[in-house]
mmCIF file of C-alpha atoms in Angstrom:
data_model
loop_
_atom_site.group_PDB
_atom_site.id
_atom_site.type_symbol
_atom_site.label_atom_id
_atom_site.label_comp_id
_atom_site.label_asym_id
_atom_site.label_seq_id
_atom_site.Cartn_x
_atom_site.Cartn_y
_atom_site.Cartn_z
ATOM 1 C CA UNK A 80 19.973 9.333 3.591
ATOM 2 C CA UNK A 81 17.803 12.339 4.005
ATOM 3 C CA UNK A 82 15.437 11.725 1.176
ATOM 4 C CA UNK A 83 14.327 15.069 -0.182
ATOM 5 C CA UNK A 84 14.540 18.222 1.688
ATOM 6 C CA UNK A 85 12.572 21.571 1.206
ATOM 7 C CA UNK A 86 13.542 24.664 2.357
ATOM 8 C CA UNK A 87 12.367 26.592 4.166
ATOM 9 C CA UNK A 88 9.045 25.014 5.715
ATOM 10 C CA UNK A 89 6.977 28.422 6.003
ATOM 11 C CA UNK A 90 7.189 31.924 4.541
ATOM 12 C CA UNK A 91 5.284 35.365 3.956
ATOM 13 C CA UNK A 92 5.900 37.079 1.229
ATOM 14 C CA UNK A 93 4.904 40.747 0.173
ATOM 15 C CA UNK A 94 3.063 40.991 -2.971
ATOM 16 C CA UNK A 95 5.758 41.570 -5.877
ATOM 17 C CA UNK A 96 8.453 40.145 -3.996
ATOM 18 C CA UNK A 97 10.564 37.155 -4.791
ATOM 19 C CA UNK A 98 11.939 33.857 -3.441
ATOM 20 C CA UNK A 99 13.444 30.959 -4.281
ATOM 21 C CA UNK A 100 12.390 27.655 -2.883
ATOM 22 C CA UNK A 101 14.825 24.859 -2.310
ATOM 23 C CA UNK A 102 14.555 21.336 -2.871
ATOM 24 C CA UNK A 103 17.289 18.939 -2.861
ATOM 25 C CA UNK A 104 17.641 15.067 -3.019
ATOM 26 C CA UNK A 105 20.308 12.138 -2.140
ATOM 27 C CA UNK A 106 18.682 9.396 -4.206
ATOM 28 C CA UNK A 107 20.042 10.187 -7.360
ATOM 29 C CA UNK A 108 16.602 10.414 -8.533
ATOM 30 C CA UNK A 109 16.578 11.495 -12.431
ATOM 31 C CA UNK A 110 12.821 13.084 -12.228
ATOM 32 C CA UNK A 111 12.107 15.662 -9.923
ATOM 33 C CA UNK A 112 8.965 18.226 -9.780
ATOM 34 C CA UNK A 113 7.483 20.919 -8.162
ATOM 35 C CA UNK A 114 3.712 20.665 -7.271
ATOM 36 C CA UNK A 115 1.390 23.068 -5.846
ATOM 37 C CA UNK A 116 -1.554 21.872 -3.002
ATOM 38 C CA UNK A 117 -4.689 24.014 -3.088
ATOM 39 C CA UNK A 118 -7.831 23.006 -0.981
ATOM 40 C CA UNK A 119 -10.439 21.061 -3.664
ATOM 41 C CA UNK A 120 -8.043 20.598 -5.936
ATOM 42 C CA UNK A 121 -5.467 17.924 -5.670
ATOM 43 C CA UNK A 122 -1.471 18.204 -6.143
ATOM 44 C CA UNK A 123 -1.205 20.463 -10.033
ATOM 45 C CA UNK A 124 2.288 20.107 -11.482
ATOM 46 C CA UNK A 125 3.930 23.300 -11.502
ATOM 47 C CA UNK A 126 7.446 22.262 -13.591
ATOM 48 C CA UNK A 127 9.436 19.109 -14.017
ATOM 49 C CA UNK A 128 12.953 17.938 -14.662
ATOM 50 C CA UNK A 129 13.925 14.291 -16.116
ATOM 51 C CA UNK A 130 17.736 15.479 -15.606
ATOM 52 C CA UNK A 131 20.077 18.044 -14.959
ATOM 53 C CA UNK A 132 19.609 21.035 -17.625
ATOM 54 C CA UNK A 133 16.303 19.508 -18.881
ATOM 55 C CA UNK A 134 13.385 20.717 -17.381
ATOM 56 C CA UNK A 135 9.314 21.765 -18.799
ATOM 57 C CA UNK A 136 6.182 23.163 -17.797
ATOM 58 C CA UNK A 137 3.783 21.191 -15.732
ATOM 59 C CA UNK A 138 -0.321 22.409 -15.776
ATOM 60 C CA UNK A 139 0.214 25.419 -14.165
ATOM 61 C CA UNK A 140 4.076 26.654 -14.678
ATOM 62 C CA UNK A 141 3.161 30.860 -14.966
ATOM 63 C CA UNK A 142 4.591 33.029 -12.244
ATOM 64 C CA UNK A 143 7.075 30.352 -11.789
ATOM 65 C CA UNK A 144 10.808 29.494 -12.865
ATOM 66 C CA UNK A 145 13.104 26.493 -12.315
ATOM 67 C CA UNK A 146 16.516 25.329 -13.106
ATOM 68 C CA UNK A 147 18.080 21.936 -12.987
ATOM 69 C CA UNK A 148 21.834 22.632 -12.667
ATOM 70 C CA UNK A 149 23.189 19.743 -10.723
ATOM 71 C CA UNK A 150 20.944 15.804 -10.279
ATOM 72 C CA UNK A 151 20.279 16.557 -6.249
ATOM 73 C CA UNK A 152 18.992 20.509 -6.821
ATOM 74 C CA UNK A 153 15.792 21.685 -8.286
ATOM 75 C CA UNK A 154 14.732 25.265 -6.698
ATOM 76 C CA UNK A 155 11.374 26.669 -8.271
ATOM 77 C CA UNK A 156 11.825 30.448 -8.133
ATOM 78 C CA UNK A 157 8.263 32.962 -7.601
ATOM 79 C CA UNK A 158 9.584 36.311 -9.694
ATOM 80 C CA UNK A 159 6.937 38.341 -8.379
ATOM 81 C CA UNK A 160 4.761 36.765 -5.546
ATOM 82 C CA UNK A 161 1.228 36.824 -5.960
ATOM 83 C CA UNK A 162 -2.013 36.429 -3.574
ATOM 84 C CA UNK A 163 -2.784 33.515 -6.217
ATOM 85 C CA UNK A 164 0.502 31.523 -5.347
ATOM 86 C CA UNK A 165 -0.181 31.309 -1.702
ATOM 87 C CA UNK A 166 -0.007 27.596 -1.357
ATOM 88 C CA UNK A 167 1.814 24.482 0.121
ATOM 89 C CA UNK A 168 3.964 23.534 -1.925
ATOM 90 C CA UNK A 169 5.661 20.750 -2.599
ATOM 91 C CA UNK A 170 8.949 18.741 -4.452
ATOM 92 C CA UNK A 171 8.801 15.381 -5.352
ATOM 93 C CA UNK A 172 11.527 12.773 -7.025
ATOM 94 C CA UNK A 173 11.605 9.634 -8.425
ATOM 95 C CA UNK A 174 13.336 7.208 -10.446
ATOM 96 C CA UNK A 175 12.379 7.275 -14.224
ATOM 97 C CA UNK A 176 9.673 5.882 -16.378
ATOM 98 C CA UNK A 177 9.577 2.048 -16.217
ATOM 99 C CA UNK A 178 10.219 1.393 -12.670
ATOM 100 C CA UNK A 179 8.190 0.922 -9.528
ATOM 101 C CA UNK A 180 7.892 2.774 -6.228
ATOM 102 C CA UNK A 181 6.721 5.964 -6.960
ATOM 103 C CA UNK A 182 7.350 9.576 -6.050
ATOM 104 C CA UNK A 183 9.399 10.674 -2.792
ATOM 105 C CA UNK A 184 7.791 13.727 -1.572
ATOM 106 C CA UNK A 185 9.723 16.442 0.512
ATOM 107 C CA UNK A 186 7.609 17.745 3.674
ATOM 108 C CA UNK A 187 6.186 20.877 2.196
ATOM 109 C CA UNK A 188 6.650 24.535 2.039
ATOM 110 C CA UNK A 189 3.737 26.502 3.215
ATOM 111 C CA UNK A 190 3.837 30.124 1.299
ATOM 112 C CA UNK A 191 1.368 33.241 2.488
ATOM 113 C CA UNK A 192 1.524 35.994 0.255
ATOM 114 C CA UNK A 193 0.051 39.259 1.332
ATOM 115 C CA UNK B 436 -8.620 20.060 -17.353
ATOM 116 C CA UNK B 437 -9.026 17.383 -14.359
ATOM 117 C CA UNK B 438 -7.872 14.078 -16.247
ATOM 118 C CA UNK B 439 -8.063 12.035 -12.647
ATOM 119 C CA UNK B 440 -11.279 12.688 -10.885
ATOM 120 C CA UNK B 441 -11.817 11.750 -6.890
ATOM 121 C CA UNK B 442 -14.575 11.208 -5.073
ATOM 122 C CA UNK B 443 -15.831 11.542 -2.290
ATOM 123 C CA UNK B 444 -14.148 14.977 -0.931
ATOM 124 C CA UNK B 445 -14.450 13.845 2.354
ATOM 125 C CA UNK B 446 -15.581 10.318 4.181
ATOM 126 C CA UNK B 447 -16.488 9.370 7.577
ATOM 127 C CA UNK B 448 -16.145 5.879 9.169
ATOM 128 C CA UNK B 449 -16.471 4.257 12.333
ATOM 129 C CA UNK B 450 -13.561 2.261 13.433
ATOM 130 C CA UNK B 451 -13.909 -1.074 11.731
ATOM 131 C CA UNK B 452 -15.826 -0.124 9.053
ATOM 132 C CA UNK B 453 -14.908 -0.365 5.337
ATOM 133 C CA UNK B 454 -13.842 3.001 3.643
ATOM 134 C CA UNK B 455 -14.136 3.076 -0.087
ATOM 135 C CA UNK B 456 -12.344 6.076 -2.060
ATOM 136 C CA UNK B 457 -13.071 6.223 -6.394
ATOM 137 C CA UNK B 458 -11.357 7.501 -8.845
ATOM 138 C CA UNK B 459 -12.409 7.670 -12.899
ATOM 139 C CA UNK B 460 -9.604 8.722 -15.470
ATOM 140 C CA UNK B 461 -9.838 9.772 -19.218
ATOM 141 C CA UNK B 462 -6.001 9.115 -20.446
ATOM 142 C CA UNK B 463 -5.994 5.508 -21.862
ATOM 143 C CA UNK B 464 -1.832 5.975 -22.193
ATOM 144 C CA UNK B 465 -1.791 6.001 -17.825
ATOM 145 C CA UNK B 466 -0.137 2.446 -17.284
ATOM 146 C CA UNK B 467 0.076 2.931 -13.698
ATOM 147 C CA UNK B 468 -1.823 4.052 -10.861
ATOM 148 C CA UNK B 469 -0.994 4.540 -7.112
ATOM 149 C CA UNK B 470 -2.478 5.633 -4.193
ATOM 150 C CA UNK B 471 -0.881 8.521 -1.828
ATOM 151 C CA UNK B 472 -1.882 8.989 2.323
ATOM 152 C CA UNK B 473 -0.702 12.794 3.692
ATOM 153 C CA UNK B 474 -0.915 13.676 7.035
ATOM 154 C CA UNK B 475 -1.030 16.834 8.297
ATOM 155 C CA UNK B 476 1.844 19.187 7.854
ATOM 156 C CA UNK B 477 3.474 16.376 6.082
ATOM 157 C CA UNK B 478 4.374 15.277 2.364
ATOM 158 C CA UNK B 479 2.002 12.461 0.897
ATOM 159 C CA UNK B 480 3.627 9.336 1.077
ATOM 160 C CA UNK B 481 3.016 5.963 -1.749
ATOM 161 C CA UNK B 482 0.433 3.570 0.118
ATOM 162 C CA UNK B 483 -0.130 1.165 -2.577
ATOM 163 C CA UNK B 484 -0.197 0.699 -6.695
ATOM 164 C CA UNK B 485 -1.340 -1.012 -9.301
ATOM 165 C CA UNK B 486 -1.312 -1.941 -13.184
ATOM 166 C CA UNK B 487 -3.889 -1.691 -15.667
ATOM 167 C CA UNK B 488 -3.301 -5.296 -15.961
ATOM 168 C CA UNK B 489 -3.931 -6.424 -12.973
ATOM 169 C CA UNK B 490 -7.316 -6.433 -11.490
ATOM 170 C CA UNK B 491 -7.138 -6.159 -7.434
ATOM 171 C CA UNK B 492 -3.752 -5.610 -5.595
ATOM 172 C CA UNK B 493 -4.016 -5.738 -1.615
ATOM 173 C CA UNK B 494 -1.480 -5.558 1.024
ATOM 174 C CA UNK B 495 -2.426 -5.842 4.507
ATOM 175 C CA UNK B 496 -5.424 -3.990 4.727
ATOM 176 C CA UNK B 497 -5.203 -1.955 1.674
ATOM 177 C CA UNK B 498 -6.834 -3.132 -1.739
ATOM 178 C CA UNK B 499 -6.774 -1.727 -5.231
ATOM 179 C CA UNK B 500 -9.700 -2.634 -7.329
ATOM 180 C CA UNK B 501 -9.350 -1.674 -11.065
ATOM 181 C CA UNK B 502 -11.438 -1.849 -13.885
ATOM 182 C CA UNK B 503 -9.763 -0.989 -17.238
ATOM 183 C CA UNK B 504 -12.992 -0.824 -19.679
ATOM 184 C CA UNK B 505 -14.691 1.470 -16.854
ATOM 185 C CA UNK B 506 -11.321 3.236 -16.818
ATOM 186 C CA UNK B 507 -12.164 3.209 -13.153
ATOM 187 C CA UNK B 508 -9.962 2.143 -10.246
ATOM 188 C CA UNK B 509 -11.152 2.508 -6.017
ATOM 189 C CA UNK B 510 -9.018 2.257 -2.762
ATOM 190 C CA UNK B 511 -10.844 0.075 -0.261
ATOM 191 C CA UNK B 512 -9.609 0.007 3.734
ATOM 192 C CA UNK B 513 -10.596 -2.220 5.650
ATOM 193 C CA UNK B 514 -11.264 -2.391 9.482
ATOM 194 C CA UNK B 515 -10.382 1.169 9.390
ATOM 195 C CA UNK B 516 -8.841 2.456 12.001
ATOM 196 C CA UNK B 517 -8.605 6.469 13.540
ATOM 197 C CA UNK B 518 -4.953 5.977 12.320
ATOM 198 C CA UNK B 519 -6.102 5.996 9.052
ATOM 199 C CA UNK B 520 -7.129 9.177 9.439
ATOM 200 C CA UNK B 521 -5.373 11.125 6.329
ATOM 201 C CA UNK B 522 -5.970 12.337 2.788
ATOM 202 C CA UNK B 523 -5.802 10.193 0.396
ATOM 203 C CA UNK B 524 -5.276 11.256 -3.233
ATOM 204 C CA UNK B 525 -5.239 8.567 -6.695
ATOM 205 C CA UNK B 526 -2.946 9.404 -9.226
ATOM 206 C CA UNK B 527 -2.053 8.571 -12.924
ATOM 207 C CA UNK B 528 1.371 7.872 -14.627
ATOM 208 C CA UNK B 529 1.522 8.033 -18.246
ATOM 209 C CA UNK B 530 3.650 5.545 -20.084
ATOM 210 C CA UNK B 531 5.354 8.239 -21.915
ATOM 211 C CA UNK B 532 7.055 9.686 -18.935
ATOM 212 C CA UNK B 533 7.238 10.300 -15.369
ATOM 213 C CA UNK B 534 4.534 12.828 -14.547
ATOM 214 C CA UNK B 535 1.796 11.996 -12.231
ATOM 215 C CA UNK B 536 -1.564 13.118 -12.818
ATOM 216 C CA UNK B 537 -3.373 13.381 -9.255
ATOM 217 C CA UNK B 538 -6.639 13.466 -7.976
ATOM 218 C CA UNK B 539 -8.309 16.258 -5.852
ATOM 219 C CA UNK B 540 -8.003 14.036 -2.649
ATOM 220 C CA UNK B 541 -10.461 12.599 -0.359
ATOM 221 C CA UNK B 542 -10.191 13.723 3.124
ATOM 222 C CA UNK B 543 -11.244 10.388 5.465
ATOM 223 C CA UNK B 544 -11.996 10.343 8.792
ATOM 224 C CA UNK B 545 -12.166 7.400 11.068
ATOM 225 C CA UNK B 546 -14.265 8.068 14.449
ATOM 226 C CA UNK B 547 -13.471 5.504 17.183
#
């Protein structure tokens, strides 16, 4: 049982370029989400899924797109990287509304964009 | 718009003091409210939670305080210790769903 598992840990990205940003989960956790960690300013939801092929827009979803093709998967893709998007970021899951125990938080990938 | 807000940014303690960490929220529909210690390099990680009704909650050295008409809730440690060292961040559930709303963290350090 792995839990949830982000890949990869670090990366530097050009200005322009794009990536994709893996998450995946064993839990068969329904809810899983993509948040971004900034200095000052807490964990800001970036996109969300309750399911597979159901996902929405978090606080700050622009610059960013996701898919929810299978229950473990959730990648968060950066179209064109910007200076503004360099950030630790990070993919949580959980079971659904109603039920205790919280999110499950992978370990983070730290993004530099030059 | 910050709907959970944190304070203090950062705290210092000596070791066996009493660390206190607030949080104020706006969102009457948030039925449920936990607390979330990340160490470096890692992912945070659920310390403790509580329901709006349901006044204190502790475990082990951990306690919850909440007050629903303040819309208020605090994280109190006690004998802290330079283990504790971490940032600690409140959130907010809504009942409508499974987003978290989170604060902008508290960064505590415990000298020994």
């Amino acid at each position: 049982n792995a839990g949830v598992t982000q890949t990869p840990k670090f990366q530097v990205l050009k200005t322009g370029q794009s990536m994709t940003l893996q998450c995946a989960q064993d839990m068969n956790h329904e809810y899983m989400s993509w948040y971004r960690q900034d200095p000052g300013m807490g964990l800001r939801l970036i996109h969300y899924s309750v399911g597979a092929g159901i996902t929405d827009q978090g606080e700050v979803p622009n610059g960013y797109n996701v898919s929810r093709s299978t229950t473990e998967d959730f990648p968060l893709r950066l179209l064109s990287a910007a200076p503004s998007q360099t950030s630790v970021y990070f993919c949580a899951s959980s079971l659904m509304t109603g039920l205790e125990g919280g999110y499950t938080f992978g370990s983070g990938t730290r993004l530099t964009v030059v | 718009q910050q709907q959970v807000k944190q304070s203090p940014q950062s705290l210092i303690v000596q070791k066996g003091g009493i660390s206190i960490i607030n949080c104020a929220y706006e969102n009457t529909a948030f039925d449920y409210f936990p607390w979330y210690q990340q160490f470096p390099g890692k992912g945070p990680a659920l310390l403790i939670a509580i329901r709006p009704d349901v006044s204190e909650k502790k475990e082990g050295r951990f306690t919850i305080s909440f007050n629903k008409s303040a819309k208020q809730f605090s994280l109190h440690i006690m004998d802290s210790q330079p283990g504790d060292s971490a940032t600690y961040f409140c959130a907010a559930r809504s009942a409508s769903g499974s987003r978290l709303t989170f604060g902008e963290g508290t960064q505590l350090t415990v000298n020994p």
